[in-house]
């Protein structure tokens, strides 16, 4: 972290303090400033251009990842956007629309879903898509032997009750006859449709916009256009190349030097540098991914509702957004999924109120409280340190401990007293499955509330929007009153691209730059 | 008059030189070292918190998934059995499959190690001649103004952190409107390295700038020391031309510390020129090792460490062999013990007692 920081400082200051040649180069690029916007405007037309090789730079942390549709690791999730198509796809406002499917509806109590795909679809290797492939894909995703970490999201699916209705139609039912309304939002991400002869290593084919040419783990993968993609005329580029970087600074240099066309997910600290370059464009997506803290209800002192409330009152959310997210975000009200039509906007924004926080802590007998906040190194540390400073003003001593990612997510993961939490933008029911639902895949706050559980189960069985809205409103009231999540902000997602790239636009999701079937390149 | 065919009885038939036996002994020790290190690394990875299954599956994985994967990876077996299994397959040339990407370790490393070697070759090809030339010419102009200024410059280079030099190079050569060289070395695996040498220039330059001061100063110091020795004075008195004294008489004797210096540079670089790999995104093995440790990717860690160990052993061996061959007293030794005893005499300059070098 500190090394990255000093490098950044150097990048920022070197132009000012550098020697003659450095100064010369900065002057040259300064001279260019006046002329370039005209070029940029002229380059970018609104009609997509076919052809060219689109080069995307991603940062994958330390994982080199794989190509598995149902168990993607690291950059495998991004590569999956090129290789695989699903029954649904995401709208820009985080709702879903049909993709491969032409019909997908639950029955009246959401205990069964019927899904029919469009006629005449085929995979990269020419085999046409049928009900057997649909069933195979769901079987594979939920196979205990595959051990997919995402199988938990669709853990409700009853593998023994999957049925083929005809050559293009299947029916999905759920364990013990339960209901499961948010199937689209949970199956969409990792439910890539693959043929029955699929193998993630030897035969990684799907029905996505690009088919694989070569894959070198940890370095790059190359794809060519899939001519029979289900959206006519798309994708636009002849070839797609996904290049992996280890370092934000070097990727920014590659983007500025024209060695890549798109940098997916850039750091807020680089935004000024990238904005200043007239041949680049910065896209700020106001996503509804939340960042916050998990207050562990299984640990003292957070069993006490007053302590949880005090923590949520002592957080200065605007300062956390400004300093933890470099201002790229919006404050939150301890509730997730504000884009969801069922979100309860009537609940008032919780204020920053130190006096009340202190008095609640006093009532709980927790004067001079000391807690430990465990976090992974990286961007989350900033927010943790800012929060620790804020807590001090209310007399709470927060010790910030950094552990590496594998320890953080290790056997201890539900035992941290206080830890950061984040979930990508999803609807209410799906977000709860990531956090505090009764069947959540990891419940770091150990929130278990009988009334919440009852309403949540009812909401799962309620396809009707108006009726579900009432249930969710009550559930959110409970979360806001006594939940274990301190959600202080929604973060923006930043992408940068050359002005030659079209089809990229900000959206509420986190993956504006992964829509490879929409992106095109002015390669002339 | 003896017949020409009859051998002189006082002269024994040509024996294999003693240094060969010494060399084979050293080779054996090297392999033993590699084995011990593989054991130590294996134990160390067991001591790391958390396990590969958990790291691979990420934060959202349910416990059953983790247990299943642990079984599939054989992580639930006794440690000794895991190690023996790895050792057995490693000895038969089978390095296993990366836990992270499911690709064969040998395939991943083959390419990456090749790139690392190319980088090393580039650095050596640039640094050694430049350091020799600079070192010798500075030694000949000892204490002159050029010498003092060059030394200060070298110390400045040495004191500047490597990443600063590298970013400076990027700013100089590859920012908009100065784009003479690519800013990052994203090599195209479909093309041969020779066709994309432009990607090597900046990383080689950056690493060379960090390695150059050390080697130059070492050559300079040992040249100064050698130029003051008695045989040089004697040669001068005999009227042997100065260039011949410098290049034929002095330099070979001054080379021994330089060889050890080159070996030291190589040893650091073979473990991954992390600096170049991070800043220029150069696909070497340093970042692979780093990632493998973060991912607890045991087969990768083991294979990379084994590779690095063997590399270091080999470099040491070659450097020592060159030293022996360059030192007449050792080269012609009759017994291995003489080499062992006398090798203590050819300590590198920084270990010797009072040196005349500054």
JSON list of N, CA and C in Angstrom, two decimals, chain B residues 13 21 38 41 70 78 90 98 117 148 158 165 193 208 210 226 230 246 254 261 305-308 340:
[
{"chain": "B", "resi": 13, "resn": "UNK", "atom": "N", "xyz": [50.67, -40.22, -16.47]},
{"chain": "B", "resi": 13, "resn": "UNK", "atom": "CA", "xyz": [49.75, -40.03, -17.60]},
{"chain": "B", "resi": 13, "resn": "UNK", "atom": "C", "xyz": [48.76, -38.91, -17.27]},
{"chain": "B", "resi": 21, "resn": "UNK", "atom": "N", "xyz": [36.77, -33.10, -9.98]},
{"chain": "B", "resi": 21, "resn": "UNK", "atom": "CA", "xyz": [36.24, -33.83, -8.81]},
{"chain": "B", "resi": 21, "resn": "UNK", "atom": "C", "xyz": [35.58, -32.85, -7.85]},
{"chain": "B", "resi": 38, "resn": "UNK", "atom": "N", "xyz": [13.13, -27.59, -0.83]},
{"chain": "B", "resi": 38, "resn": "UNK", "atom": "CA", "xyz": [11.77, -27.99, -1.18]},
{"chain": "B", "resi": 38, "resn": "UNK", "atom": "C", "xyz": [11.03, -28.47, 0.06]},
{"chain": "B", "resi": 41, "resn": "UNK", "atom": "N", "xyz": [10.20, -25.36, 2.21]},
{"chain": "B", "resi": 41, "resn": "UNK", "atom": "CA", "xyz": [9.09, -24.60, 1.62]},
{"chain": "B", "resi": 41, "resn": "UNK", "atom": "C", "xyz": [7.78, -25.32, 1.86]},
{"chain": "B", "resi": 70, "resn": "UNK", "atom": "N", "xyz": [-11.30, -29.56, -0.83]},
{"chain": "B", "resi": 70, "resn": "UNK", "atom": "CA", "xyz": [-10.14, -30.06, -0.09]},
{"chain": "B", "resi": 70, "resn": "UNK", "atom": "C", "xyz": [-9.91, -31.53, -0.36]},
{"chain": "B", "resi": 78, "resn": "UNK", "atom": "N", "xyz": [-2.54, -36.88, 5.13]},
{"chain": "B", "resi": 78, "resn": "UNK", "atom": "CA", "xyz": [-1.44, -36.48, 6.03]},
{"chain": "B", "resi": 78, "resn": "UNK", "atom": "C", "xyz": [-0.37, -35.69, 5.25]},
{"chain": "B", "resi": 90, "resn": "UNK", "atom": "N", "xyz": [7.48, -34.92, -8.90]},
{"chain": "B", "resi": 90, "resn": "UNK", "atom": "CA", "xyz": [8.45, -33.91, -9.34]},
{"chain": "B", "resi": 90, "resn": "UNK", "atom": "C", "xyz": [9.70, -34.60, -9.90]},
{"chain": "B", "resi": 98, "resn": "UNK", "atom": "N", "xyz": [-1.84, -26.36, -11.55]},
{"chain": "B", "resi": 98, "resn": "UNK", "atom": "CA", "xyz": [-2.05, -25.20, -10.70]},
{"chain": "B", "resi": 98, "resn": "UNK", "atom": "C", "xyz": [-3.44, -25.25, -10.08]},
{"chain": "B", "resi": 117, "resn": "UNK", "atom": "N", "xyz": [14.43, -15.51, -18.21]},
{"chain": "B", "resi": 117, "resn": "UNK", "atom": "CA", "xyz": [15.79, -15.73, -18.69]},
{"chain": "B", "resi": 117, "resn": "UNK", "atom": "C", "xyz": [16.17, -14.71, -19.76]},
{"chain": "B", "resi": 148, "resn": "UNK", "atom": "N", "xyz": [35.56, 11.27, -9.84]},
{"chain": "B", "resi": 148, "resn": "UNK", "atom": "CA", "xyz": [34.75, 11.70, -8.68]},
{"chain": "B", "resi": 148, "resn": "UNK", "atom": "C", "xyz": [33.31, 11.93, -9.09]},
{"chain": "B", "resi": 158, "resn": "UNK", "atom": "N", "xyz": [22.41, 4.32, -7.42]},
{"chain": "B", "resi": 158, "resn": "UNK", "atom": "CA", "xyz": [22.24, 3.23, -6.47]},
{"chain": "B", "resi": 158, "resn": "UNK", "atom": "C", "xyz": [21.23, 3.61, -5.41]},
{"chain": "B", "resi": 165, "resn": "UNK", "atom": "N", "xyz": [13.34, 4.91, -10.84]},
{"chain": "B", "resi": 165, "resn": "UNK", "atom": "CA", "xyz": [14.06, 4.90, -12.11]},
{"chain": "B", "resi": 165, "resn": "UNK", "atom": "C", "xyz": [13.15, 4.40, -13.23]},
{"chain": "B", "resi": 193, "resn": "UNK", "atom": "N", "xyz": [9.79, -14.06, -29.15]},
{"chain": "B", "resi": 193, "resn": "UNK", "atom": "CA", "xyz": [10.31, -12.93, -28.38]},
{"chain": "B", "resi": 193, "resn": "UNK", "atom": "C", "xyz": [11.19, -12.03, -29.24]},
{"chain": "B", "resi": 208, "resn": "UNK", "atom": "N", "xyz": [19.10, -2.70, -15.45]},
{"chain": "B", "resi": 208, "resn": "UNK", "atom": "CA", "xyz": [20.54, -2.48, -15.62]},
{"chain": "B", "resi": 208, "resn": "UNK", "atom": "C", "xyz": [20.98, -1.26, -14.83]},
{"chain": "B", "resi": 210, "resn": "UNK", "atom": "N", "xyz": [19.85, -0.21, -12.12]},
{"chain": "B", "resi": 210, "resn": "UNK", "atom": "CA", "xyz": [19.99, -0.52, -10.69]},
{"chain": "B", "resi": 210, "resn": "UNK", "atom": "C", "xyz": [21.18, -1.42, -10.42]},
{"chain": "B", "resi": 226, "resn": "UNK", "atom": "N", "xyz": [44.65, -4.14, -8.25]},
{"chain": "B", "resi": 226, "resn": "UNK", "atom": "CA", "xyz": [45.56, -4.93, -9.07]},
{"chain": "B", "resi": 226, "resn": "UNK", "atom": "C", "xyz": [46.62, -4.06, -9.73]},
{"chain": "B", "resi": 230, "resn": "UNK", "atom": "N", "xyz": [52.76, -5.75, -7.41]},
{"chain": "B", "resi": 230, "resn": "UNK", "atom": "CA", "xyz": [54.17, -5.80, -7.82]},
{"chain": "B", "resi": 230, "resn": "UNK", "atom": "C", "xyz": [54.36, -6.20, -9.26]},
{"chain": "B", "resi": 246, "resn": "UNK", "atom": "N", "xyz": [47.12, -3.31, -18.92]},
{"chain": "B", "resi": 246, "resn": "UNK", "atom": "CA", "xyz": [45.75, -3.17, -18.41]},
{"chain": "B", "resi": 246, "resn": "UNK", "atom": "C", "xyz": [44.89, -4.37, -18.82]},
{"chain": "B", "resi": 254, "resn": "UNK", "atom": "N", "xyz": [41.71, -8.95, -11.98]},
{"chain": "B", "resi": 254, "resn": "UNK", "atom": "CA", "xyz": [40.71, -8.13, -11.29]},
{"chain": "B", "resi": 254, "resn": "UNK", "atom": "C", "xyz": [39.30, -8.66, -11.51]},
{"chain": "B", "resi": 261, "resn": "UNK", "atom": "N", "xyz": [30.36, -10.75, -8.27]},
{"chain": "B", "resi": 261, "resn": "UNK", "atom": "CA", "xyz": [29.38, -9.66, -8.30]},
{"chain": "B", "resi": 261, "resn": "UNK", "atom": "C", "xyz": [28.27, -9.95, -9.29]},
{"chain": "B", "resi": 305, "resn": "UNK", "atom": "N", "xyz": [9.80, -22.32, -6.61]},
{"chain": "B", "resi": 305, "resn": "UNK", "atom": "CA", "xyz": [10.92, -22.29, -5.67]},
{"chain": "B", "resi": 305, "resn": "UNK", "atom": "C", "xyz": [12.00, -23.28, -6.11]},
{"chain": "B", "resi": 306, "resn": "UNK", "atom": "N", "xyz": [11.57, -24.44, -6.58]},
{"chain": "B", "resi": 306, "resn": "UNK", "atom": "CA", "xyz": [12.53, -25.43, -7.05]},
{"chain": "B", "resi": 306, "resn": "UNK", "atom": "C", "xyz": [13.35, -24.87, -8.21]},
{"chain": "B", "resi": 307, "resn": "UNK", "atom": "N", "xyz": [12.65, -24.22, -9.12]},
{"chain": "B", "resi": 307, "resn": "UNK", "atom": "CA", "xyz": [13.30, -23.63, -10.29]},
{"chain": "B", "resi": 307, "resn": "UNK", "atom": "C", "xyz": [14.32, -22.58, -9.85]},
{"chain": "B", "resi": 308, "resn": "UNK", "atom": "N", "xyz": [13.90, -21.71, -8.93]},
{"chain": "B", "resi": 308, "resn": "UNK", "atom": "CA", "xyz": [14.78, -20.64, -8.48]},
{"chain": "B", "resi": 308, "resn": "UNK", "atom": "C", "xyz": [15.98, -21.23, -7.75]},
{"chain": "B", "resi": 340, "resn": "UNK", "atom": "N", "xyz": [40.00, -26.53, -1.86]},
{"chain": "B", "resi": 340, "resn": "UNK", "atom": "CA", "xyz": [39.19, -26.11, -0.71]},
{"chain": "B", "resi": 340, "resn": "UNK", "atom": "C", "xyz": [39.97, -25.15, 0.17]}
]
